GROMACS .gro file of C-alpha atoms in nm:
model
  178
    1ASN     CA    1   0.000   0.000   0.000
    2TYR     CA    2   0.142   0.337  -0.109
    3GLU     CA    3   0.026   0.521   0.205
    4GLU     CA    4   0.192   0.267   0.433
    5ILE     CA    5   0.518   0.294   0.240
    6GLU     CA    6   0.507   0.675   0.267
    7LYS     CA    7   0.436   0.658   0.641
    8THR     CA    8   0.721   0.411   0.690
    9LYS     CA    9   0.957   0.628   0.489
   10THR     CA   10   0.860   0.939   0.685
   11ARG     CA   11   0.899   0.751   1.016
   12PHE     CA   12   1.240   0.618   0.905
   13LEU     CA   13   1.362   0.967   0.807
   14SER     CA   14   1.232   1.110   1.132
   15ILE     CA   15   1.411   0.847   1.343
   16THR     CA   16   1.729   0.877   1.136
   17SER     CA   17   1.725   1.255   1.162
   18HIS     CA   18   1.678   1.238   1.537
   19GLU     CA   19   1.968   0.994   1.568
   20LEU     CA   20   2.188   1.220   1.355
   21ARG     CA   21   2.099   1.522   1.568
   22SER     CA   22   2.174   1.349   1.899
   23PRO     CA   23   2.555   1.374   1.871
   24MET     CA   24   2.540   1.730   1.735
   25THR     CA   25   2.468   1.902   2.068
   26PRO     CA   26   2.765   1.762   2.264
   27MET     CA   27   2.991   1.802   1.961
   28LYS     CA   28   2.899   2.170   1.928
   29ALA     CA   29   2.938   2.222   2.303
   30GLN     CA   30   3.291   2.077   2.295
   31LEU     CA   31   3.381   2.296   1.998
   32GLN     CA   32   3.248   2.604   2.176
   33MET     CA   33   3.456   2.516   2.481
   34LEU     CA   34   3.764   2.476   2.262
   35ALA     CA   35   3.693   2.812   2.096
   36LYS     CA   36   3.662   2.986   2.434
   37GLY     CA   37   3.997   2.848   2.551
   38TYR     CA   38   3.871   2.607   2.818
   39PHE     CA   39   4.142   2.359   2.716
   40GLY     CA   40   4.420   2.610   2.663
   41ASN     CA   41   4.502   2.902   2.439
   42LEU     CA   42   4.464   2.863   2.067
   43THR     CA   43   4.641   3.026   1.778
   44SER     CA   44   4.437   3.252   1.552
   45GLU     CA   45   4.447   2.981   1.282
   46GLN     CA   46   4.310   2.724   1.528
   47LYS     CA   47   4.034   2.964   1.638
   48GLU     CA   48   3.939   3.030   1.276
   49SER     CA   49   3.933   2.657   1.203
   50ILE     CA   50   3.707   2.587   1.502
   51SER     CA   51   3.481   2.874   1.398
   52THR     CA   52   3.450   2.720   1.051
   53ILE     CA   53   3.370   2.379   1.202
   54LEU     CA   54   3.106   2.533   1.429
   55ARG     CA   55   2.941   2.717   1.138
   56ASN     CA   56   2.929   2.392   0.942
   57ALA     CA   57   2.790   2.203   1.241
   58ASP     CA   58   2.512   2.463   1.265
   59ARG     CA   59   2.437   2.426   0.895
   60LEU     CA   60   2.441   2.047   0.922
   61ASP     CA   61   2.198   2.073   1.212
   62LYS     CA   62   1.962   2.280   0.995
   63ILE     CA   63   1.987   2.027   0.712
   64ILE     CA   64   1.899   1.748   0.954
   65VAL     CA   65   1.599   1.950   1.072
   66ASP     CA   66   1.492   1.966   0.707
   67PHE     CA   67   1.492   1.586   0.699
   68LEU     CA   68   1.251   1.597   0.989
   69GLU     CA   69   1.022   1.801   0.765
   70VAL     CA   70   1.038   1.554   0.476
   71SER     CA   71   0.661   1.546   0.437
   72ARG     CA   72   0.660   1.923   0.389
   73ILE     CA   73   0.942   1.899   0.138
   74GLU     CA   74   0.758   1.635  -0.062
   75ALA     CA   75   0.442   1.844  -0.049
   76GLY     CA   76   0.635   2.151  -0.169
   77ARG     CA   77   0.586   2.332   0.163
   78LEU     CA   78   0.948   2.374   0.269
   79LYS     CA   79   0.981   2.639   0.540
   80PHE     CA   80   1.158   2.962   0.456
   81GLU     CA   81   1.264   3.235   0.696
   82PHE     CA   82   1.281   3.552   0.492
   83LYS     CA   83   1.471   3.848   0.630
   84LYS     CA   84   1.649   4.153   0.497
   85THR     CA   85   1.982   4.013   0.383
   86ASN     CA   86   2.308   4.149   0.248
   87ILE     CA   87   2.367   3.912  -0.044
   88GLU     CA   88   2.734   4.006  -0.074
   89THR     CA   89   2.792   3.893   0.286
   90VAL     CA   90   2.628   3.556   0.217
   91ILE     CA   91   2.838   3.505  -0.097
   92ASN     CA   92   3.161   3.600   0.081
   93ASP     CA   93   3.079   3.367   0.375
   94VAL     CA   94   3.020   3.076   0.137
   95VAL     CA   95   3.336   3.148  -0.062
   96SER     CA   96   3.542   3.178   0.257
   97LEU     CA   97   3.405   2.845   0.377
   98MET     CA   98   3.454   2.668   0.044
   99LYS     CA   99   3.816   2.780   0.013
  100THR     CA  100   3.889   2.522   0.283
  101PHE     CA  101   3.721   2.240   0.085
  102MET     CA  102   3.962   1.998  -0.088
  103PRO     CA  103   4.272   2.215  -0.032
  104GLU     CA  104   4.488   1.954  -0.203
  105LYS     CA  105   4.337   2.057  -0.540
  106LYS     CA  106   4.465   2.416  -0.496
  107ILE     CA  107   4.149   2.561  -0.651
  108ARG     CA  108   4.128   2.940  -0.644
  109ILE     CA  109   3.788   3.102  -0.595
  110THR     CA  110   3.751   3.460  -0.706
  111THR     CA  111   3.445   3.680  -0.676
  112LYS     CA  112   3.307   3.963  -0.880
  113ILE     CA  113   3.011   4.109  -0.696
  114GLU     CA  114   2.851   4.424  -0.824
  115PRO     CA  115   2.672   4.649  -0.574
  116LEU     CA  116   2.355   4.466  -0.470
  117PRO     CA  117   2.056   4.581  -0.269
  118ASN     CA  118   1.968   4.417   0.060
  119ILE     CA  119   1.667   4.199  -0.015
  120GLU     CA  120   1.419   3.975   0.165
  121VAL     CA  121   1.553   3.623   0.129
  122ASP     CA  122   1.616   3.315   0.340
  123PRO     CA  123   1.994   3.351   0.391
  124ASP     CA  124   2.038   2.990   0.503
  125ARG     CA  125   1.869   2.853   0.191
  126LEU     CA  126   2.072   3.088  -0.029
  127HIS     CA  127   2.388   2.976   0.151
  128GLN     CA  128   2.290   2.613   0.102
  129VAL     CA  129   2.232   2.653  -0.273
  130LEU     CA  130   2.554   2.846  -0.333
  131GLN     CA  131   2.755   2.605  -0.120
  132ASN     CA  132   2.621   2.304  -0.311
  133ILE     CA  133   2.700   2.458  -0.650
  134ILE     CA  134   3.049   2.572  -0.549
  135ASN     CA  135   3.110   2.233  -0.385
  136ASN     CA  136   3.033   2.063  -0.717
  137ALA     CA  137   3.247   2.315  -0.905
  138ILE     CA  138   3.543   2.227  -0.681
  139LYS     CA  139   3.484   1.852  -0.707
  140PHE     CA  140   3.474   1.854  -1.085
  141SER     CA  141   3.745   2.113  -1.154
  142PRO     CA  142   4.097   2.011  -1.245
  143PRO     CA  143   4.363   2.101  -0.986
  144ASN     CA  144   4.520   2.449  -0.995
  145THR     CA  145   4.225   2.612  -1.172
  146THR     CA  146   4.000   2.902  -1.081
  147ILE     CA  147   3.629   2.914  -1.001
  148TYR     CA  148   3.459   3.246  -1.066
  149VAL     CA  149   3.164   3.344  -0.847
  150CYS     CA  150   2.976   3.646  -0.978
  151ALA     CA  151   2.658   3.831  -0.881
  152ARG     CA  152   2.496   4.131  -1.040
  153ASN     CA  153   2.167   4.317  -1.040
  154GLU     CA  154   1.994   4.277  -1.375
  155LYS     CA  155   1.645   4.414  -1.435
  156ASN     CA  156   1.539   4.386  -1.068
  157THR     CA  157   1.677   4.033  -1.053
  158ILE     CA  158   1.998   3.922  -0.887
  159LEU     CA  159   2.184   3.702  -1.130
  160PHE     CA  160   2.437   3.458  -0.986
  161SER     CA  161   2.692   3.277  -1.198
  162ILE     CA  162   2.952   3.022  -1.101
  163LYS     CA  163   3.202   2.926  -1.366
  164ASP     CA  164   3.464   2.654  -1.341
  165GLN     CA  165   3.689   2.458  -1.575
  166GLY     CA  166   3.523   2.126  -1.502
  167ILE     CA  167   3.358   1.883  -1.740
  168GLY     CA  168   3.026   2.070  -1.739
  169ILE     CA  169   2.673   1.941  -1.708
  170ARG     CA  170   2.501   1.777  -2.004
  171SER     CA  171   2.219   1.995  -2.137
  172GLU     CA  172   1.958   1.724  -2.071
  173ASP     CA  173   2.069   1.710  -1.705
  174GLN     CA  174   2.064   2.088  -1.661
  175LEU     CA  175   1.682   2.088  -1.657
  176ARG     CA  176   1.688   1.871  -1.341
  177LEU     CA  177   1.916   2.102  -1.140
  178PHE     CA  178   1.645   2.304  -0.971
   0.00000   0.00000   0.00000
């Protein structure tokens, strides 16, 4: 029965999400203690690294919460929290974070961001989308290449572009991206 399968799937995702969230709280608490120097002084590089880990732990926690809302996702009712957001700050945060991803490839990420208005957007969802696209750009780019992240205001629309030197996406697969 289709309804029973859907209920089982939802229950499974709910239990799995809960189990994934359980270790997050103590992990974040330990990281916060490290960051505050409870276990000794840290260098500025160590502090920055812990800060990056904490930001990612927070984002991972939000992704896990999304799994808890799988029925809403499937019904197209994903929750958004719109607030006035500086888009340039979001882009720079993502780029800063992604520069630490796969350092062995020595991928450079450069930005070209034209002046943008602050707009009502869900900054976490925007961060998630940009991070996923840049993540893929890094994964599929040859070593020692550059990824270009651009944003501009065009006819009351903010146009984002991310260009890499990877293999590209087949045109028939591009329709399934969003």
